[in-house]
Amino acid sequence: MQTQTVTVRDGRFRVHLRTAGSGEPLLFLHGETGLREPDEALDRLAGRFTVYAPDHPGWGASEGLEHLDDILDLA
């Protein structure tokens, strides 16, 4: 699994992103507890897809939570 930090929305957010696997792209959005490592679901999905798994702002190493007003803003 590869990790990187990407900057989005004119630099307001720095998102820690995990990427794994190969194949069609698949975005994996974590639940309220964040991403676990290792994560069996991610590992299984990476067997068929290129999985992109970001930490939402305020979780893990991602930054920018102060720019969000509510869960709809996050979505």
PDB file of N, CA and C in Angstrom:
ATOM      1  N   MET A   1       0.842  -1.170   0.000  1.00  0.00           N
ATOM      2  CA  MET A   1       0.000   0.000   0.000  1.00  0.00           C
ATOM      3  C   MET A   1       0.889   1.235   0.000  1.00  0.00           C
ATOM      4  N   GLN A   2       0.559   2.171  -0.867  1.00  0.00           N
ATOM      5  CA  GLN A   2       1.297   3.431  -0.940  1.00  0.00           C
ATOM      6  C   GLN A   2       0.533   4.507  -0.188  1.00  0.00           C
ATOM      7  N   THR A   3       1.244   5.446   0.401  1.00  0.00           N
ATOM      8  CA  THR A   3       0.604   6.572   1.074  1.00  0.00           C
ATOM      9  C   THR A   3       1.193   7.866   0.544  1.00  0.00           C
ATOM     10  N   GLN A   4       0.349   8.880   0.510  1.00  0.00           N
ATOM     11  CA  GLN A   4       0.795  10.210   0.107  1.00  0.00           C
ATOM     12  C   GLN A   4      -0.148  11.231   0.723  1.00  0.00           C
ATOM     13  N   THR A   5       0.261  12.475   0.723  1.00  0.00           N
ATOM     14  CA  THR A   5      -0.594  13.563   1.157  1.00  0.00           C
ATOM     15  C   THR A   5      -0.885  14.426  -0.058  1.00  0.00           C
ATOM     16  N   VAL A   6      -2.170  14.647  -0.319  1.00  0.00           N
ATOM     17  CA  VAL A   6      -2.576  15.480  -1.445  1.00  0.00           C
ATOM     18  C   VAL A   6      -3.287  16.720  -0.916  1.00  0.00           C
ATOM     19  N   THR A   7      -3.088  17.819  -1.616  1.00  0.00           N
ATOM     20  CA  THR A   7      -3.711  19.085  -1.254  1.00  0.00           C
ATOM     21  C   THR A   7      -4.892  19.311  -2.189  1.00  0.00           C
ATOM     22  N   VAL A   8      -6.056  19.645  -1.618  1.00  0.00           N
ATOM     23  CA  VAL A   8      -7.266  19.851  -2.408  1.00  0.00           C
ATOM     24  C   VAL A   8      -7.980  21.132  -1.980  1.00  0.00           C
ATOM     25  N   ARG A   9      -8.930  21.559  -2.840  1.00  0.00           N
ATOM     26  CA  ARG A   9      -9.761  22.737  -2.596  1.00  0.00           C
ATOM     27  C   ARG A   9      -8.914  23.973  -2.297  1.00  0.00           C
ATOM     28  N   ASP A  10      -8.052  24.302  -3.260  1.00  0.00           N
ATOM     29  CA  ASP A  10      -7.198  25.488  -3.170  1.00  0.00           C
ATOM     30  C   ASP A  10      -6.317  25.497  -1.931  1.00  0.00           C
ATOM     31  N   GLY A  11      -5.855  24.326  -1.520  1.00  0.00           N
ATOM     32  CA  GLY A  11      -4.926  24.209  -0.407  1.00  0.00           C
ATOM     33  C   GLY A  11      -5.568  24.218   0.967  1.00  0.00           C
ATOM     34  N   ARG A  12      -6.885  24.268   1.040  1.00  0.00           N
ATOM     35  CA  ARG A  12      -7.543  24.295   2.351  1.00  0.00           C
ATOM     36  C   ARG A  12      -7.494  22.942   3.053  1.00  0.00           C
ATOM     37  N   PHE A  13      -7.337  21.870   2.289  1.00  0.00           N
ATOM     38  CA  PHE A  13      -7.313  20.528   2.866  1.00  0.00           C
ATOM     39  C   PHE A  13      -6.041  19.806   2.453  1.00  0.00           C
ATOM     40  N   ARG A  14      -5.422  19.131   3.415  1.00  0.00           N
ATOM     41  CA  ARG A  14      -4.303  18.224   3.155  1.00  0.00           C
ATOM     42  C   ARG A  14      -4.809  16.844   3.550  1.00  0.00           C
ATOM     43  N   VAL A  15      -4.941  15.974   2.555  1.00  0.00           N
ATOM     44  CA  VAL A  15      -5.586  14.681   2.760  1.00  0.00           C
ATOM     45  C   VAL A  15      -4.559  13.557   2.662  1.00  0.00           C
ATOM     46  N   HIS A  16      -4.497  12.752   3.714  1.00  0.00           N
ATOM     47  CA  HIS A  16      -3.649  11.561   3.715  1.00  0.00           C
ATOM     48  C   HIS A  16      -4.385  10.494   2.907  1.00  0.00           C
ATOM     49  N   LEU A  17      -3.737   9.971   1.867  1.00  0.00           N
ATOM     50  CA  LEU A  17      -4.377   9.058   0.928  1.00  0.00           C
ATOM     51  C   LEU A  17      -3.587   7.767   0.826  1.00  0.00           C
ATOM     52  N   ARG A  18      -4.296   6.647   0.992  1.00  0.00           N
ATOM     53  CA  ARG A  18      -3.702   5.329   0.784  1.00  0.00           C
ATOM     54  C   ARG A  18      -4.184   4.815  -0.573  1.00  0.00           C
ATOM     55  N   THR A  19      -3.271   4.209  -1.323  1.00  0.00           N
ATOM     56  CA  THR A  19      -3.594   3.638  -2.628  1.00  0.00           C
ATOM     57  C   THR A  19      -3.026   2.230  -2.685  1.00  0.00           C
ATOM     58  N   ALA A  20      -3.849   1.299  -3.198  1.00  0.00           N
ATOM     59  CA  ALA A  20      -3.386  -0.086  -3.294  1.00  0.00           C
ATOM     60  C   ALA A  20      -4.096  -0.787  -4.440  1.00  0.00           C
ATOM     61  N   GLY A  21      -3.461  -1.823  -4.964  1.00  0.00           N
ATOM     62  CA  GLY A  21      -4.080  -2.682  -5.963  1.00  0.00           C
ATOM     63  C   GLY A  21      -3.920  -2.191  -7.389  1.00  0.00           C
ATOM     64  N   SER A  22      -4.666  -2.859  -8.272  1.00  0.00           N
ATOM     65  CA  SER A  22      -4.675  -2.486  -9.677  1.00  0.00           C
ATOM     66  C   SER A  22      -6.025  -2.871 -10.253  1.00  0.00           C
ATOM     67  N   GLY A  23      -6.395  -2.217 -11.323  1.00  0.00           N
ATOM     68  CA  GLY A  23      -7.689  -2.456 -11.949  1.00  0.00           C
ATOM     69  C   GLY A  23      -8.513  -1.181 -11.959  1.00  0.00           C
ATOM     70  N   GLU A  24      -9.823  -1.341 -12.089  1.00  0.00           N
ATOM     71  CA  GLU A  24     -10.726  -0.190 -12.110  1.00  0.00           C
ATOM     72  C   GLU A  24     -10.601   0.589 -10.794  1.00  0.00           C
ATOM     73  N   PRO A  25     -10.688   1.910 -10.841  1.00  0.00           N
ATOM     74  CA  PRO A  25     -10.578   2.694  -9.610  1.00  0.00           C
ATOM     75  C   PRO A  25     -11.791   2.514  -8.701  1.00  0.00           C
ATOM     76  N   LEU A  26     -11.531   2.506  -7.388  1.00  0.00           N
ATOM     77  CA  LEU A  26     -12.583   2.378  -6.385  1.00  0.00           C
ATOM     78  C   LEU A  26     -12.259   3.315  -5.228  1.00  0.00           C
ATOM     79  N   LEU A  27     -13.176   4.193  -4.882  1.00  0.00           N
ATOM     80  CA  LEU A  27     -13.007   5.101  -3.752  1.00  0.00           C
ATOM     81  C   LEU A  27     -13.589   4.441  -2.512  1.00  0.00           C
ATOM     82  N   PHE A  28     -12.769   4.307  -1.465  1.00  0.00           N
ATOM     83  CA  PHE A  28     -13.178   3.677  -0.210  1.00  0.00           C
ATOM     84  C   PHE A  28     -13.245   4.761   0.852  1.00  0.00           C
ATOM     85  N   LEU A  29     -14.448   5.073   1.314  1.00  0.00           N
ATOM     86  CA  LEU A  29     -14.640   6.097   2.345  1.00  0.00           C
ATOM     87  C   LEU A  29     -14.871   5.416   3.691  1.00  0.00           C
ATOM     88  N   HIS A  30     -14.070   5.773   4.673  1.00  0.00           N
ATOM     89  CA  HIS A  30     -14.152   5.132   5.983  1.00  0.00           C
ATOM     90  C   HIS A  30     -15.353   5.625   6.784  1.00  0.00           C
ATOM     91  N   GLY A  31     -15.692   4.867   7.814  1.00  0.00           N
ATOM     92  CA  GLY A  31     -16.772   5.222   8.727  1.00  0.00           C
ATOM     93  C   GLY A  31     -16.278   6.107   9.851  1.00  0.00           C
ATOM     94  N   GLU A  32     -17.078   6.191  10.898  1.00  0.00           N
ATOM     95  CA  GLU A  32     -16.805   7.126  11.989  1.00  0.00           C
ATOM     96  C   GLU A  32     -15.558   6.817  12.800  1.00  0.00           C
ATOM     97  N   THR A  33     -15.009   5.621  12.676  1.00  0.00           N
ATOM     98  CA  THR A  33     -13.811   5.272  13.434  1.00  0.00           C
ATOM     99  C   THR A  33     -12.532   5.444  12.624  1.00  0.00           C
ATOM    100  N   GLY A  34     -12.635   5.872  11.386  1.00  0.00           N
ATOM    101  CA  GLY A  34     -11.463   6.057  10.540  1.00  0.00           C
ATOM    102  C   GLY A  34     -11.006   4.757   9.911  1.00  0.00           C
ATOM    103  N   LEU A  35      -9.832   4.797   9.295  1.00  0.00           N
ATOM    104  CA  LEU A  35      -9.259   3.608   8.647  1.00  0.00           C
ATOM    105  C   LEU A  35      -8.365   2.864   9.619  1.00  0.00           C
ATOM    106  N   ARG A  36      -8.439   1.555   9.553  1.00  0.00           N
ATOM    107  CA  ARG A  36      -7.565   0.712  10.360  1.00  0.00           C
ATOM    108  C   ARG A  36      -6.418   0.232   9.489  1.00  0.00           C
ATOM    109  N   GLU A  37      -5.313  -0.072  10.108  1.00  0.00           N
ATOM    110  CA  GLU A  37      -4.204  -0.695   9.384  1.00  0.00           C
ATOM    111  C   GLU A  37      -3.720  -1.875  10.185  1.00  0.00           C
ATOM    112  N   PRO A  38      -3.650  -3.048   9.649  1.00  0.00           N
ATOM    113  CA  PRO A  38      -4.134  -3.399   8.310  1.00  0.00           C
ATOM    114  C   PRO A  38      -5.660  -3.476   8.285  1.00  0.00           C
ATOM    115  N   ASP A  39      -6.232  -3.361   7.106  1.00  0.00           N
ATOM    116  CA  ASP A  39      -7.680  -3.423   6.923  1.00  0.00           C
ATOM    117  C   ASP A  39      -7.984  -4.526   5.920  1.00  0.00           C
ATOM    118  N   GLU A  40      -8.607  -5.598   6.392  1.00  0.00           N
ATOM    119  CA  GLU A  40      -8.872  -6.761   5.540  1.00  0.00           C
ATOM    120  C   GLU A  40      -9.751  -6.396   4.347  1.00  0.00           C
ATOM    121  N   ALA A  41     -10.728  -5.524   4.552  1.00  0.00           N
ATOM    122  CA  ALA A  41     -11.612  -5.123   3.450  1.00  0.00           C
ATOM    123  C   ALA A  41     -10.820  -4.424   2.355  1.00  0.00           C
ATOM    124  N   LEU A  42      -9.934  -3.510   2.732  1.00  0.00           N
ATOM    125  CA  LEU A  42      -9.110  -2.818   1.738  1.00  0.00           C
ATOM    126  C   LEU A  42      -8.214  -3.803   0.999  1.00  0.00           C
ATOM    127  N   ASP A  43      -7.620  -4.722   1.739  1.00  0.00           N
ATOM    128  CA  ASP A  43      -6.730  -5.704   1.118  1.00  0.00           C
ATOM    129  C   ASP A  43      -7.494  -6.560   0.105  1.00  0.00           C
ATOM    130  N   ARG A  44      -8.693  -6.973   0.449  1.00  0.00           N
ATOM    131  CA  ARG A  44      -9.483  -7.795  -0.476  1.00  0.00           C
ATOM    132  C   ARG A  44      -9.911  -7.000  -1.707  1.00  0.00           C
ATOM    133  N   LEU A  45     -10.333  -5.768  -1.506  1.00  0.00           N
ATOM    134  CA  LEU A  45     -10.728  -4.925  -2.640  1.00  0.00           C
ATOM    135  C   LEU A  45      -9.547  -4.652  -3.564  1.00  0.00           C
ATOM    136  N   ALA A  46      -8.355  -4.489  -2.986  1.00  0.00           N
ATOM    137  CA  ALA A  46      -7.161  -4.211  -3.784  1.00  0.00           C
ATOM    138  C   ALA A  46      -6.783  -5.382  -4.676  1.00  0.00           C
ATOM    139  N   GLY A  47      -7.339  -6.552  -4.421  1.00  0.00           N
ATOM    140  CA  GLY A  47      -7.098  -7.695  -5.291  1.00  0.00           C
ATOM    141  C   GLY A  47      -7.801  -7.558  -6.640  1.00  0.00           C
ATOM    142  N   ARG A  48      -8.803  -6.680  -6.722  1.00  0.00           N
ATOM    143  CA  ARG A  48      -9.569  -6.505  -7.966  1.00  0.00           C
ATOM    144  C   ARG A  48      -9.581  -5.084  -8.494  1.00  0.00           C
ATOM    145  N   PHE A  49      -9.299  -4.112  -7.635  1.00  0.00           N
ATOM    146  CA  PHE A  49      -9.432  -2.699  -7.991  1.00  0.00           C
ATOM    147  C   PHE A  49      -8.192  -1.915  -7.577  1.00  0.00           C
ATOM    148  N   THR A  50      -8.044  -0.713  -8.143  1.00  0.00           N
ATOM    149  CA  THR A  50      -7.120   0.261  -7.585  1.00  0.00           C
ATOM    150  C   THR A  50      -7.932   1.023  -6.552  1.00  0.00           C
ATOM    151  N   VAL A  51      -7.597   0.830  -5.291  1.00  0.00           N
ATOM    152  CA  VAL A  51      -8.373   1.398  -4.188  1.00  0.00           C
ATOM    153  C   VAL A  51      -7.727   2.700  -3.731  1.00  0.00           C
ATOM    154  N   TYR A  52      -8.545   3.734  -3.633  1.00  0.00           N
ATOM    155  CA  TYR A  52      -8.139   5.033  -3.096  1.00  0.00           C
ATOM    156  C   TYR A  52      -8.872   5.212  -1.775  1.00  0.00           C
ATOM    157  N   ALA A  53      -8.123   5.300  -0.678  1.00  0.00           N
ATOM    158  CA  ALA A  53      -8.726   5.365   0.654  1.00  0.00           C
ATOM    159  C   ALA A  53      -8.194   6.585   1.397  1.00  0.00           C
ATOM    160  N   PRO A  54      -8.904   7.717   1.324  1.00  0.00           N
ATOM    161  CA  PRO A  54      -8.456   8.917   2.026  1.00  0.00           C
ATOM    162  C   PRO A  54      -8.910   8.916   3.486  1.00  0.00           C
ATOM    163  N   ASP A  55      -8.122   9.549   4.342  1.00  0.00           N
ATOM    164  CA  ASP A  55      -8.590   9.898   5.682  1.00  0.00           C
ATOM    165  C   ASP A  55      -9.372  11.186   5.537  1.00  0.00           C
ATOM    166  N   HIS A  56     -10.593  11.219   6.060  1.00  0.00           N
ATOM    167  CA  HIS A  56     -11.373  12.452   6.008  1.00  0.00           C
ATOM    168  C   HIS A  56     -10.691  13.518   6.867  1.00  0.00           C
ATOM    169  N   PRO A  57     -10.883  14.809   6.549  1.00  0.00           N
ATOM    170  CA  PRO A  57     -10.320  15.859   7.397  1.00  0.00           C
ATOM    171  C   PRO A  57     -10.743  15.659   8.859  1.00  0.00           C
ATOM    172  N   GLY A  58      -9.762  15.727   9.746  1.00  0.00           N
ATOM    173  CA  GLY A  58     -10.020  15.507  11.165  1.00  0.00           C
ATOM    174  C   GLY A  58      -9.714  14.088  11.617  1.00  0.00           C
ATOM    175  N   TRP A  59      -9.442  13.181  10.699  1.00  0.00           N
ATOM    176  CA  TRP A  59      -9.082  11.805  11.020  1.00  0.00           C
ATOM    177  C   TRP A  59      -7.674  11.553  10.518  1.00  0.00           C
ATOM    178  N   GLY A  60      -6.989  10.642  11.187  1.00  0.00           N
ATOM    179  CA  GLY A  60      -5.648  10.268  10.759  1.00  0.00           C
ATOM    180  C   GLY A  60      -4.754  11.489  10.608  1.00  0.00           C
ATOM    181  N   ALA A  61      -4.017  11.536   9.512  1.00  0.00           N
ATOM    182  CA  ALA A  61      -3.074  12.624   9.259  1.00  0.00           C
ATOM    183  C   ALA A  61      -3.659  13.735   8.386  1.00  0.00           C
ATOM    184  N   SER A  62      -4.949  13.654   8.069  1.00  0.00           N
ATOM    185  CA  SER A  62      -5.562  14.677   7.210  1.00  0.00           C
ATOM    186  C   SER A  62      -5.875  15.948   7.995  1.00  0.00           C
ATOM    187  N   GLU A  63      -5.830  17.072   7.302  1.00  0.00           N
ATOM    188  CA  GLU A  63      -6.050  18.377   7.916  1.00  0.00           C
ATOM    189  C   GLU A  63      -7.129  19.139   7.152  1.00  0.00           C
ATOM    190  N   GLY A  64      -7.765  20.077   7.822  1.00  0.00           N
ATOM    191  CA  GLY A  64      -8.734  20.938   7.169  1.00  0.00           C
ATOM    192  C   GLY A  64     -10.120  20.886   7.779  1.00  0.00           C
ATOM    193  N   LEU A  65     -10.268  20.190   8.896  1.00  0.00           N
ATOM    194  CA  LEU A  65     -11.574  20.057   9.536  1.00  0.00           C
ATOM    195  C   LEU A  65     -12.210  21.413   9.825  1.00  0.00           C
ATOM    196  N   GLU A  66     -11.403  22.400  10.124  1.00  0.00           N
ATOM    197  CA  GLU A  66     -11.931  23.734  10.452  1.00  0.00           C
ATOM    198  C   GLU A  66     -12.647  24.397   9.276  1.00  0.00           C
ATOM    199  N   HIS A  67     -12.478  23.861   8.077  1.00  0.00           N
ATOM    200  CA  HIS A  67     -13.151  24.415   6.884  1.00  0.00           C
ATOM    201  C   HIS A  67     -14.491  23.744   6.603  1.00  0.00           C
ATOM    202  N   LEU A  68     -14.903  22.800   7.461  1.00  0.00           N
ATOM    203  CA  LEU A  68     -16.162  22.096   7.262  1.00  0.00           C
ATOM    204  C   LEU A  68     -17.184  22.534   8.324  1.00  0.00           C
ATOM    205  N   ASP A  69     -18.407  22.747   7.891  1.00  0.00           N
ATOM    206  CA  ASP A  69     -19.464  23.153   8.824  1.00  0.00           C
ATOM    207  C   ASP A  69     -20.261  21.971   9.358  1.00  0.00           C
ATOM    208  N   ASP A  70     -20.448  20.931   8.546  1.00  0.00           N
ATOM    209  CA  ASP A  70     -21.260  19.782   8.968  1.00  0.00           C
ATOM    210  C   ASP A  70     -20.955  18.597   8.040  1.00  0.00           C
ATOM    211  N   ILE A  71     -21.648  17.489   8.264  1.00  0.00           N
ATOM    212  CA  ILE A  71     -21.393  16.273   7.490  1.00  0.00           C
ATOM    213  C   ILE A  71     -21.755  16.470   6.015  1.00  0.00           C
ATOM    214  N   LEU A  72     -22.750  17.288   5.732  1.00  0.00           N
ATOM    215  CA  LEU A  72     -23.100  17.555   4.329  1.00  0.00           C
ATOM    216  C   LEU A  72     -21.980  18.307   3.625  1.00  0.00           C
ATOM    217  N   ASP A  73     -21.319  19.179   4.348  1.00  0.00           N
ATOM    218  CA  ASP A  73     -20.179  19.898   3.781  1.00  0.00           C
ATOM    219  C   ASP A  73     -19.053  18.922   3.451  1.00  0.00           C
ATOM    220  N   LEU A  74     -18.833  17.948   4.312  1.00  0.00           N
ATOM    221  CA  LEU A  74     -17.824  16.924   4.055  1.00  0.00           C
ATOM    222  C   LEU A  74     -18.161  16.128   2.794  1.00  0.00           C
ATOM    223  N   ALA A  75     -19.431  15.788   2.653  1.00  0.00           N
ATOM    224  CA  ALA A  75     -19.855  14.997   1.494  1.00  0.00           C
ATOM    225  C   ALA A  75     -19.653  15.792   0.215  1.00  0.00           C
TER     226      ALA A  75
END
